[in-house]
Amino acid sequence: MSLLKTGLAAFKPIRVDAYPSLKWKNISGFNCAKDQSVIDDLLQEKLSFLKDSYPNRPERMSVLDMYSGCPIYSSALFNFLTPQKYVIMSTQKNILKNIDKIALDRRSQGLATYETYSADPYSWASFIALTNLDKALTIEKQDYSKVHDSFLITGNLTLKTIEALLFQWAFCMANKNWLQRYGDVRMMFWIPFKLLNKVIPKPGNLRRMSMIFETFTNLKVIASSTKFDGEDLDADYYQLDLKDFTRDEDIALIEITRKDFDFDIEIWEFLTKKIFSTPSATVRTNAGFIYPGAIEWFESKDDIKGFLNKPSKELTKDEIVKLVNAVSVWPFKPDIYMDFHHESADNN
Amino acid sequence: MLRIIRSSNLKPTNPSFLSSTSRLYPSFNTTNNVVRNLVGFSFEKTPEVKNEIKKSIEDKFLKDVNVDFKNPGSTTDTQKNYLDDNQVPNVLNITSQNLKEHLKDEKILSRTLSLLEVCLITKDFTRSYQILKSLCDADLSPYQLINCVNNYFDTWINSLHKENLNEATEFIESFFDNFKVNPNGKTYAIMLRYCVDHELPFDNYLKHPIITPRSIFGNIDSIGLDNTKIILKQHPELLGSIPKIYKELLKNELQDLNDQIEPITNEQKIDQQLNKTKEYYDSLGQSDYFKKNDILPPTIEKGVQKELNPVDTFGMKSIRHALLALTSQNPQLESKLSSLLQNLNERNILMDRLDINKDLNFFSIYQRLADHPKEQALFEEALEVYNEERQKQLEARSIEASIESWKNDHANLQKLGITPIRKSLNARLWKWYNDALPLVEKEVEECKKVLKEAETTPPRTASVLNRLKYAPYILLIDAKKLLVIAILELIKLNSSGGIQDGMRIARAVISIGRAIESEFQSEQLLKSENNFFKNVAKSKSSERFQKIVRYSKKYFRSTSETTSFTEWSYDVKAKIGSILVTALMSVATIEVEGKDPISGKVVHGESPAMFHTFIFSGGNKIGVLKFHRSFIEKISDEGFNKAVNPQSLPMLIKPIKWYDWKTGGYNYSKNYLIRSKDCPEQLAYVEAASENGDLEGVYDGLNVLGVTAWTINKKILDLVTEAWNSGEEFLDIPKHEKELILPPKPDRGEDPSVKTEWQTISKQKSYEYYANRSQRCDTNYKLEIARAFVGEKFYFPHNLDFRGRAYPISPNFNHLGNDLSRGLLLFWKGKKLGESGFRWLKIHLSNLFGHDKVSLEDRVKFTENNYENIHKSAENPQAADAWWKKADKPWQALATIFELSQALKLKDPTEFISHQPVHQDGTCNGLQHYAALGGDLEGARQVNLSPSVKPMDVYSYVAGLVQARVDEDVKNGKSQAALVQHSIKRKVIKQTVMTNVYGVTYLGATQQIAKQLTDEFGKDTAYFLSKYLAVHVFASVRELFQGAHLIQDWLGECAKRIGSSVRIDLKETEIVDPKTLKLLCMTSVIWTSPLGLPIVQPYREDGKAVIKTNLQSISITDPFELNVVNARKQYTAFPPNFIHSLDASHMLLSAVECGRKELTFAAVHDSYWTHAGDVDRMNEIIRDKFIGLHQVDLVQRLKNEFEKRYQGYLLQVSICDDSEAAILVKEFKKEYLAKHGERLSMIDEIRLEKRRRALLNSRDINEVNEGLKMETTIKKVQNLEEEISKPSEASNNKGMMKILVPLRLPDVPPKGEFDVREVKDSLYFFS
DNA sequence: CTATTATCTACCGACAATATCATTAAATAGCGG
DNA sequence: CCGCTATTTAATGATATAAGTAATAGATAATAT
């Protein structure tokens, strides 16, 4: 009962250290915050705009938080946003158990709380269950012209094996599917610094990974434990200290929202793979990797042949779009869906 | 110190390698037994040893020749007996303390030697001499060095004229000063050749006090026969110094002894006939096919009525031409056969008159001569002579033949206009070839230029340096050949490695490089043979003489020292390969058709036919070469094509016998005894064993397998061809699927899971499509080979995998293949069935039908009850519901049916002459060996080691056990149990039971069972149930074969310990990783098979090396990188490998005996084949040999060997905190801490122990005493046998500590009561 | 020391990831004596 | 010509690549705090 009326419940902040009996066993592949006050500070410093982006939060805002780890950040964010609903989805059984204890305690006191949802965020099915079957979360469908104003996705993607989710979900943004079918839903993730380094564009030394984020998302670095060089992006981020985290590995917090585009994304995906095969080589050389005849085809296009001789790593976003559009109308274009190979093809 | 050639540029530099300090370190092994030391990675040889080896080969060869000449039946009977001792006679061991460095040295050395060889061949004496000088300073064995110098001398002297005598003499005189070694017999042999060639006096060189004529003529290869003749004319007394095999030859040449040698009368007759007959090849107009470039010889069809549908398999055509339309350097040889046939015709010996011009089915001629043994023998001999030359063509000339066939297709089609040319693949290839040739030639020129410049000015730019690395090699082969090889390889590799319509670049370039290397070697071998025999046998043509020449050639091939045995490095292969691929890629074009996405119109164009690209797999970037889809469509239309590697087809003559670990099999290509996995360690052991004379038994066995003659079952081939051409599915031939159809792509707004699913399905579909295609392709390949060999007599050269199992070297089509391959094969030789054979043939049929679980009598009855079916099937095999198709192995069954039906039509079926191989298969051979090892009564009974009335069937029995368990579960209300209760069949669990011996895991077993259950339950349920069943199958097998599992576990445990042990006399950095401070386990499991073959498990973490080519960098596993062993692989693979080494020994032993008793013998590991009439005799042999093998306690013997080999090794084990050993170690550590103020690390422990051992081994008594007093942790615990030999427990447990202990092996499991001699009376042991 | 994560997954025949950038080691060049 | 340092070049090592882990899930080794 009290759960449904969270918005009305008193908003006493959750403090994880108020539950000293709970053992969090720092040892986890995830790199998580250890010190809640640091996160409080971070939110205050850099994320106050969130409060304005999500009006009337206690009544209508939902947050989906994945792989929370020890819920230091989750608690801080929860306290900060005071959303109507805050779901922590994870596979970490022991951690969820502990969080449940906190939630139970809060509920018993009639306090607002986050809740857990035991499922694997890696599995698409989890979200169908979450929104359709279990109805643990109801999300309003909104227009893509502005950022969704009642739903926020966040989580910790610092484990090696689930890094992939960042890319998958980014593509979901572009494709408007998964949870991104509800609108332009803002996502905030903790990621290893190494991963951040891949996704931020380094002018003159561009790679496909950064191109993805540059083309399909608005990327902002909220916080980082290390300095980095990237265009405009380094202007204003919160300096983190590694000692406040569970692992001795540089970490960053990023925020992404959707950027619209107008070309065939599948060709884009295919083409960028090929064109960045050898980033230091010329566009012409790399074009050869697309399909026989591609170089000649590009040479026949006036808006393209001008940049065929520069290295791929210097290609701009728009130039790539030109290439994509050229391939789309190419009579001898390759079958972009056959670009894989069968592993260990031997078995009688 | 020495100077070597830096591989990048050719200037001498000065690193230190091949340091000799550590080489002769005494082994810790101090037992009474002989411990032979392998030093470094190559076994040191002295020239004397080498000569001895050569001598013994000669003796054996002569013996064999005698067998072939006169009294067959008595081969060697004294092979070293490995079979009756609990000790392995020679425990070989590598004792280098510096493994990694030694290997690196080997790498440099190998490259340098290869470069030397290449420079010599290209007559680059400047560079050669530089290399040679640098080698002098290297730590080569004197023998190796002399060899190198001699090779140099050999080539260099050819460039000298008569006037340069002084230079030559000077070379010999300053030999020692220059190279620090003395000249030897070969040096003098070379000098002799020079003198004789230039008509200079040579007597001086025959009077050397040390270098005797005998040792000179031991190198007769370097003199040449013709020259030897001249020498002998002046010095007839030297005839005694000539190797026997050539003596005969020279005697003939010298004294015109034709009349004195008894001519074989029949042959003489034919000799006379010979003159009467005109060469029929001339009449066919194809004798000079290879020389006259423009005329394609008319293809003779060998009576196979129907062409295979896709006709144009690349290369195949050339093979057929090579087989059919051969030129010969000695026309008389050819005509011998034709005259014989003519003669037979005239005498009406054959039932029908032969049309010599058409019917070249030798097999049918042979069969028709069955009643005329004399003529049959003559015919066979003539055929052998004839084939001798054809084989040579086949191996040596097929590349040229490919070009010809393309060219001809192109030329012929040109007459018809442009369109047909576009359509023809061969014509297209001809164009590619022509367009790319200038590029390649330009590259070759460039290489020449660069090499020349490098002589004067040191190379600077990267591109020149890069080119220099391969330049010397690319000059070795004609540019035309380079290109053809490249084209053929690329087409062959299409769709390999799981890549649709393409291949991995790495594989492509290396395959091309390898093929080129191999072609080069062939050329060299052929050239040296021709040189040696020049001017011989041109004039004399007596049968006897020709025969001697043939044997001399065979001998030459198996011993020739001029043979190149250096290997091209991967670097070179890859670079050359990539040059060619690049050239081809840039010119190869194809007509393409596309659709304009906007207008929808069809557009035509010309586009490159292939392209380079990268694909990604799990974040890995793989470089691939892909073909344009239009090209793929083209080859699909014209059929599935693979280029045949003509150098590894079945052989038309008996393979070269194995006398030596690196010569055998084909005439003109290099084959090793062992298919080593690029593992120098393996080769080192095999080489040592071979030179130690331990491998005689192995060689004998292999040689028996090699002389089994085969032919094609034409009836079967006709039928298969028909089925094939229909394009429909037929038995195990899949349907020809025209194109890959994928489900429609989902909209991108759909949930990602939808797309994922679509991808999965698409991948699956695509996989199936390509699997289907590759299967069709494989079948086509088999059929093409079979078709080319119809009517021929052919042989499969064999070699071994590293465990000693024998495999035919010729891939694709051989008796190890599937039912179809086997069905297509017959023994060439026919043998009368006889009573017993008739019976076995019936049993064989029954077995092929799957009725092999009943008594022999019942099997006979099965066949007898089906006589009507047999006749029907034989008469009308095409019938849709023909009986034979229902067999387990339909093709073989049909082949047998043909024979049976023919036999039954005879008045007396036992008179029938059978060619059908009849198999005797061990029932679960692996388990048989386990049972014998363990003396396990119950196990022995289950696998038919002990006699019984009916054969036991393990699989059914296990199925029964599983059934019982499941039934129990049903009672207890388990839901899965109820579902599968009625589906537990023999077939379901068979594979799992079988693979259980190989250590299949739960997951693997589940998949196997699931595959069987899928039809019944559907994919998902099947998997669910399989998980359940797998558990029960495992439990049941374990329960039934307890004995086997005890041994399996024991073997595993031993391997585990060995694989995680360290040898502490190594250099410290090779014992403990300086970075991680962890033990570096470098010890692989090594043992000696009962036949004397040393087996080294090659499993290590592989060291990757990257090669830069002009296409891309490619990554290969560096064979010269010695890494830590993969302990897991070592122990999971050891039990099966050990058992396989036993069954391999059993097979080879049986082969030798069968050979001795003149049985035709073939084997597929644990399935032994012979003529029906000989099965009884073979069965006896199989049993005897099995008993012989197991009469000693092989497990104990293995343990003894291990203990000897791994004595002094240390192992890290976890033991209980409170055990005595742990306490002692802790105490010691505490004391050490107190004394030295720092903790005793593992390295310290090892250092101390090293020191202690060094002291103990010292010659200084004081030091020994000091050593005796010295304490180390290892000494503390070494006597606590019980504690340290306990199996190690999981280290994750509490209260455990890790300590170093001397390696101990667990006790051998107790042996059971079973007496292996019972096998003698077990009917179903093999059946 | 122990919870979490990564790595396997049946033997043999059989055959392999690559580009780029940073760092280190070695070779060469230059210079002075 | 030698020997030293500075500069260039070669060799080695680390990291990124893609982005549903291809199926499949349970034991075991490795890792990190």
Short mmCIF file of N, CA, C and O in Angstrom, two decimals, chain A residues 221-281:
data_model
loop_
_atom_site.label_atom_id
_atom_site.label_comp_id
_atom_site.label_asym_id
_atom_site.label_seq_id
_atom_site.Cartn_x
_atom_site.Cartn_y
_atom_site.Cartn_z
N VAL A 221 30.04 14.04 -20.58
CA VAL A 221 30.75 13.41 -19.47
C VAL A 221 30.41 14.17 -18.21
O VAL A 221 30.67 15.36 -18.09
N ILE A 222 29.79 13.48 -17.25
CA ILE A 222 29.39 14.13 -16.02
C ILE A 222 30.55 14.14 -15.04
O ILE A 222 30.82 15.11 -14.37
N ALA A 223 31.23 12.98 -15.00
CA ALA A 223 32.30 12.87 -14.00
C ALA A 223 33.33 11.88 -14.51
O ALA A 223 33.02 11.00 -15.30
N SER A 224 34.53 12.06 -14.05
CA SER A 224 35.58 11.13 -14.46
C SER A 224 36.69 11.16 -13.42
O SER A 224 36.89 12.18 -12.75
N SER A 225 37.37 10.07 -13.31
CA SER A 225 38.46 10.01 -12.34
C SER A 225 39.78 10.42 -12.96
O SER A 225 40.78 10.53 -12.29
N THR A 226 39.81 10.55 -14.27
CA THR A 226 41.05 10.92 -14.95
C THR A 226 40.78 12.00 -15.96
O THR A 226 39.67 12.14 -16.45
N LYS A 227 41.83 12.68 -16.29
CA LYS A 227 41.72 13.68 -17.36
C LYS A 227 41.60 12.97 -18.69
O LYS A 227 42.07 11.85 -18.87
N PHE A 228 41.02 13.62 -19.61
CA PHE A 228 40.95 13.04 -20.94
C PHE A 228 40.91 14.16 -21.95
O PHE A 228 40.55 15.30 -21.62
N ASP A 229 41.28 13.85 -23.15
CA ASP A 229 41.20 14.88 -24.16
C ASP A 229 40.11 14.57 -25.16
O ASP A 229 40.02 13.48 -25.68
N GLY A 230 39.27 15.47 -25.34
CA GLY A 230 38.18 15.30 -26.30
C GLY A 230 37.61 16.67 -26.56
O GLY A 230 37.69 17.57 -25.72
N GLU A 231 37.06 16.80 -27.71
CA GLU A 231 36.53 18.08 -28.14
C GLU A 231 35.41 18.54 -27.22
O GLU A 231 34.45 17.79 -27.00
N ASP A 232 35.47 19.70 -26.72
CA ASP A 232 34.38 20.32 -25.96
C ASP A 232 33.95 19.52 -24.73
O ASP A 232 33.34 20.04 -23.83
N LEU A 233 34.21 18.26 -24.77
CA LEU A 233 33.60 17.43 -23.74
C LEU A 233 34.30 17.58 -22.39
O LEU A 233 33.75 17.27 -21.35
N ASP A 234 35.53 18.02 -22.45
CA ASP A 234 36.29 18.09 -21.21
C ASP A 234 36.03 19.38 -20.44
O ASP A 234 36.62 19.62 -19.41
N ALA A 235 35.15 20.18 -21.03
CA ALA A 235 34.94 21.48 -20.43
C ALA A 235 34.60 21.40 -18.95
O ALA A 235 35.25 22.01 -18.11
N ASP A 236 33.67 20.54 -18.64
CA ASP A 236 33.09 20.68 -17.32
C ASP A 236 32.66 19.33 -16.78
O ASP A 236 31.58 18.86 -17.03
N TYR A 237 33.54 18.69 -16.10
CA TYR A 237 33.14 17.42 -15.49
C TYR A 237 33.60 17.37 -14.05
O TYR A 237 34.46 18.14 -13.62
N TYR A 238 33.01 16.49 -13.34
CA TYR A 238 33.32 16.38 -11.91
C TYR A 238 34.53 15.48 -11.74
O TYR A 238 34.57 14.36 -12.26
N GLN A 239 35.49 15.95 -11.02
CA GLN A 239 36.70 15.16 -10.84
C GLN A 239 36.49 14.12 -9.74
O GLN A 239 36.23 14.47 -8.59
N LEU A 240 36.60 12.88 -10.09
CA LEU A 240 36.38 11.82 -9.11
C LEU A 240 37.72 11.37 -8.54
O LEU A 240 38.77 11.49 -9.19
N ASP A 241 37.65 10.83 -7.39
CA ASP A 241 38.85 10.27 -6.77
C ASP A 241 38.67 8.76 -6.67
O ASP A 241 37.67 8.28 -6.16
N LEU A 242 39.66 8.04 -7.16
CA LEU A 242 39.52 6.58 -7.21
C LEU A 242 39.34 5.96 -5.84
O LEU A 242 38.76 4.89 -5.71
N LYS A 243 39.83 6.62 -4.84
CA LYS A 243 39.74 5.98 -3.52
C LYS A 243 38.29 5.90 -3.06
O LYS A 243 37.97 5.15 -2.14
N ASP A 244 37.44 6.64 -3.70
CA ASP A 244 36.03 6.56 -3.33
C ASP A 244 35.30 5.43 -4.05
O ASP A 244 34.09 5.31 -3.97
N PHE A 245 36.06 4.63 -4.76
CA PHE A 245 35.43 3.54 -5.51
C PHE A 245 36.00 2.18 -5.11
O PHE A 245 37.08 2.10 -4.54
N THR A 246 35.22 1.17 -5.43
CA THR A 246 35.60 -0.16 -4.92
C THR A 246 36.78 -0.76 -5.67
O THR A 246 37.42 -1.67 -5.17
N ARG A 247 37.03 -0.30 -6.87
CA ARG A 247 38.12 -0.91 -7.62
C ARG A 247 39.13 0.12 -8.05
O ARG A 247 38.79 1.28 -8.28
N ASP A 248 40.30 -0.38 -8.22
CA ASP A 248 41.39 0.51 -8.57
C ASP A 248 41.45 0.68 -10.08
O ASP A 248 42.42 0.32 -10.73
N GLU A 249 40.39 1.22 -10.61
CA GLU A 249 40.31 1.30 -12.06
C GLU A 249 39.56 2.58 -12.40
O GLU A 249 38.50 2.84 -11.83
N ASP A 250 40.11 3.33 -13.32
CA ASP A 250 39.50 4.62 -13.62
C ASP A 250 38.08 4.46 -14.11
O ASP A 250 37.73 3.51 -14.81
N ILE A 251 37.26 5.44 -13.75
CA ILE A 251 35.83 5.32 -13.98
C ILE A 251 35.27 6.65 -14.41
O ILE A 251 35.87 7.69 -14.17
N ALA A 252 34.14 6.63 -15.07
CA ALA A 252 33.50 7.87 -15.49
C ALA A 252 31.98 7.71 -15.48
O ALA A 252 31.46 6.60 -15.54
N LEU A 253 31.31 8.82 -15.38
CA LEU A 253 29.85 8.82 -15.45
C LEU A 253 29.45 9.64 -16.66
O LEU A 253 29.88 10.79 -16.82
N ILE A 254 28.67 9.02 -17.54
CA ILE A 254 28.27 9.75 -18.74
C ILE A 254 26.75 9.85 -18.86
O ILE A 254 26.02 9.06 -18.25
N GLU A 255 26.34 10.80 -19.65
CA GLU A 255 24.91 10.98 -19.89
C GLU A 255 24.71 11.01 -21.40
O GLU A 255 25.46 11.67 -22.12
N ILE A 256 23.73 10.25 -21.90
CA ILE A 256 23.47 10.33 -23.34
C ILE A 256 21.99 10.53 -23.63
O ILE A 256 21.13 10.01 -22.92
N THR A 257 21.74 11.26 -24.67
CA THR A 257 20.37 11.41 -25.19
C THR A 257 20.44 11.24 -26.69
O THR A 257 21.52 11.20 -27.28
N ARG A 258 19.28 11.16 -27.29
CA ARG A 258 19.21 10.79 -28.70
C ARG A 258 19.52 11.96 -29.63
O ARG A 258 19.23 13.10 -29.33
N LYS A 259 20.14 11.60 -30.77
CA LYS A 259 20.35 12.60 -31.81
C LYS A 259 19.69 12.05 -33.07
O LYS A 259 19.87 10.88 -33.41
N ASP A 260 18.95 12.89 -33.75
CA ASP A 260 18.23 12.37 -34.91
C ASP A 260 19.14 12.30 -36.14
O ASP A 260 20.16 12.98 -36.21
N PHE A 261 18.74 11.50 -37.09
CA PHE A 261 19.57 11.33 -38.29
C PHE A 261 18.67 10.93 -39.44
O PHE A 261 17.51 10.56 -39.23
N ASP A 262 19.23 10.98 -40.64
CA ASP A 262 18.40 10.68 -41.79
C ASP A 262 19.19 9.93 -42.86
O ASP A 262 19.61 10.50 -43.85
N PHE A 263 19.44 8.68 -42.61
CA PHE A 263 20.09 7.82 -43.61
C PHE A 263 19.89 6.39 -43.16
O PHE A 263 19.33 6.13 -42.08
N ASP A 264 20.36 5.47 -43.97
CA ASP A 264 20.16 4.05 -43.65
C ASP A 264 21.18 3.60 -42.61
O ASP A 264 22.37 3.48 -42.87
N ILE A 265 20.69 3.39 -41.42
CA ILE A 265 21.60 3.10 -40.31
C ILE A 265 22.33 1.76 -40.48
O ILE A 265 23.47 1.59 -40.06
N GLU A 266 21.68 0.82 -41.14
CA GLU A 266 22.33 -0.48 -41.29
C GLU A 266 23.52 -0.38 -42.23
O GLU A 266 24.56 -0.99 -41.99
N ILE A 267 23.33 0.39 -43.28
CA ILE A 267 24.47 0.62 -44.16
C ILE A 267 25.55 1.39 -43.41
O ILE A 267 26.73 1.11 -43.53
N TRP A 268 25.10 2.33 -42.59
CA TRP A 268 26.06 3.09 -41.80
C TRP A 268 26.90 2.15 -40.93
O TRP A 268 28.12 2.23 -40.89
N GLU A 269 26.22 1.24 -40.27
CA GLU A 269 26.93 0.29 -39.39
C GLU A 269 27.95 -0.52 -40.17
O GLU A 269 29.08 -0.70 -39.75
N PHE A 270 27.48 -1.02 -41.30
CA PHE A 270 28.35 -1.85 -42.12
C PHE A 270 29.53 -1.05 -42.66
O PHE A 270 30.69 -1.45 -42.53
N LEU A 271 29.20 0.09 -43.19
CA LEU A 271 30.22 0.88 -43.85
C LEU A 271 31.30 1.37 -42.89
O LEU A 271 32.48 1.35 -43.19
N THR A 272 30.86 1.79 -41.71
CA THR A 272 31.87 2.30 -40.77
C THR A 272 32.84 1.19 -40.35
O THR A 272 34.00 1.44 -40.13
N LYS A 273 32.31 -0.01 -40.25
CA LYS A 273 33.22 -1.11 -39.90
C LYS A 273 34.33 -1.21 -40.91
O LYS A 273 35.49 -1.39 -40.59
N LYS A 274 33.95 -1.14 -42.17
CA LYS A 274 34.94 -1.31 -43.23
C LYS A 274 35.86 -0.10 -43.34
O LYS A 274 37.06 -0.23 -43.51
N ILE A 275 35.24 1.06 -43.26
CA ILE A 275 36.00 2.28 -43.53
C ILE A 275 37.00 2.57 -42.41
O ILE A 275 38.00 3.24 -42.61
N PHE A 276 36.71 2.05 -41.23
CA PHE A 276 37.66 2.22 -40.13
C PHE A 276 38.50 0.96 -39.88
O PHE A 276 39.05 0.78 -38.81
N SER A 277 38.56 0.08 -40.86
CA SER A 277 39.35 -1.13 -40.70
C SER A 277 40.81 -0.79 -40.42
O SER A 277 41.44 -1.35 -39.54
N THR A 278 41.32 0.12 -41.22
CA THR A 278 42.69 0.58 -40.98
C THR A 278 42.64 2.10 -40.95
O THR A 278 42.81 2.75 -41.98
N PRO A 279 42.43 2.66 -39.79
CA PRO A 279 42.12 4.08 -39.67
C PRO A 279 43.21 4.99 -40.22
O PRO A 279 42.91 6.10 -40.66
N SER A 280 44.43 4.51 -40.20
CA SER A 280 45.49 5.39 -40.67
C SER A 280 45.60 5.41 -42.19
O SER A 280 46.20 6.31 -42.76
N ALA A 281 45.04 4.39 -42.81
CA ALA A 281 45.10 4.34 -44.27
C ALA A 281 44.06 5.28 -44.85
O ALA A 281 43.18 5.78 -44.14
#
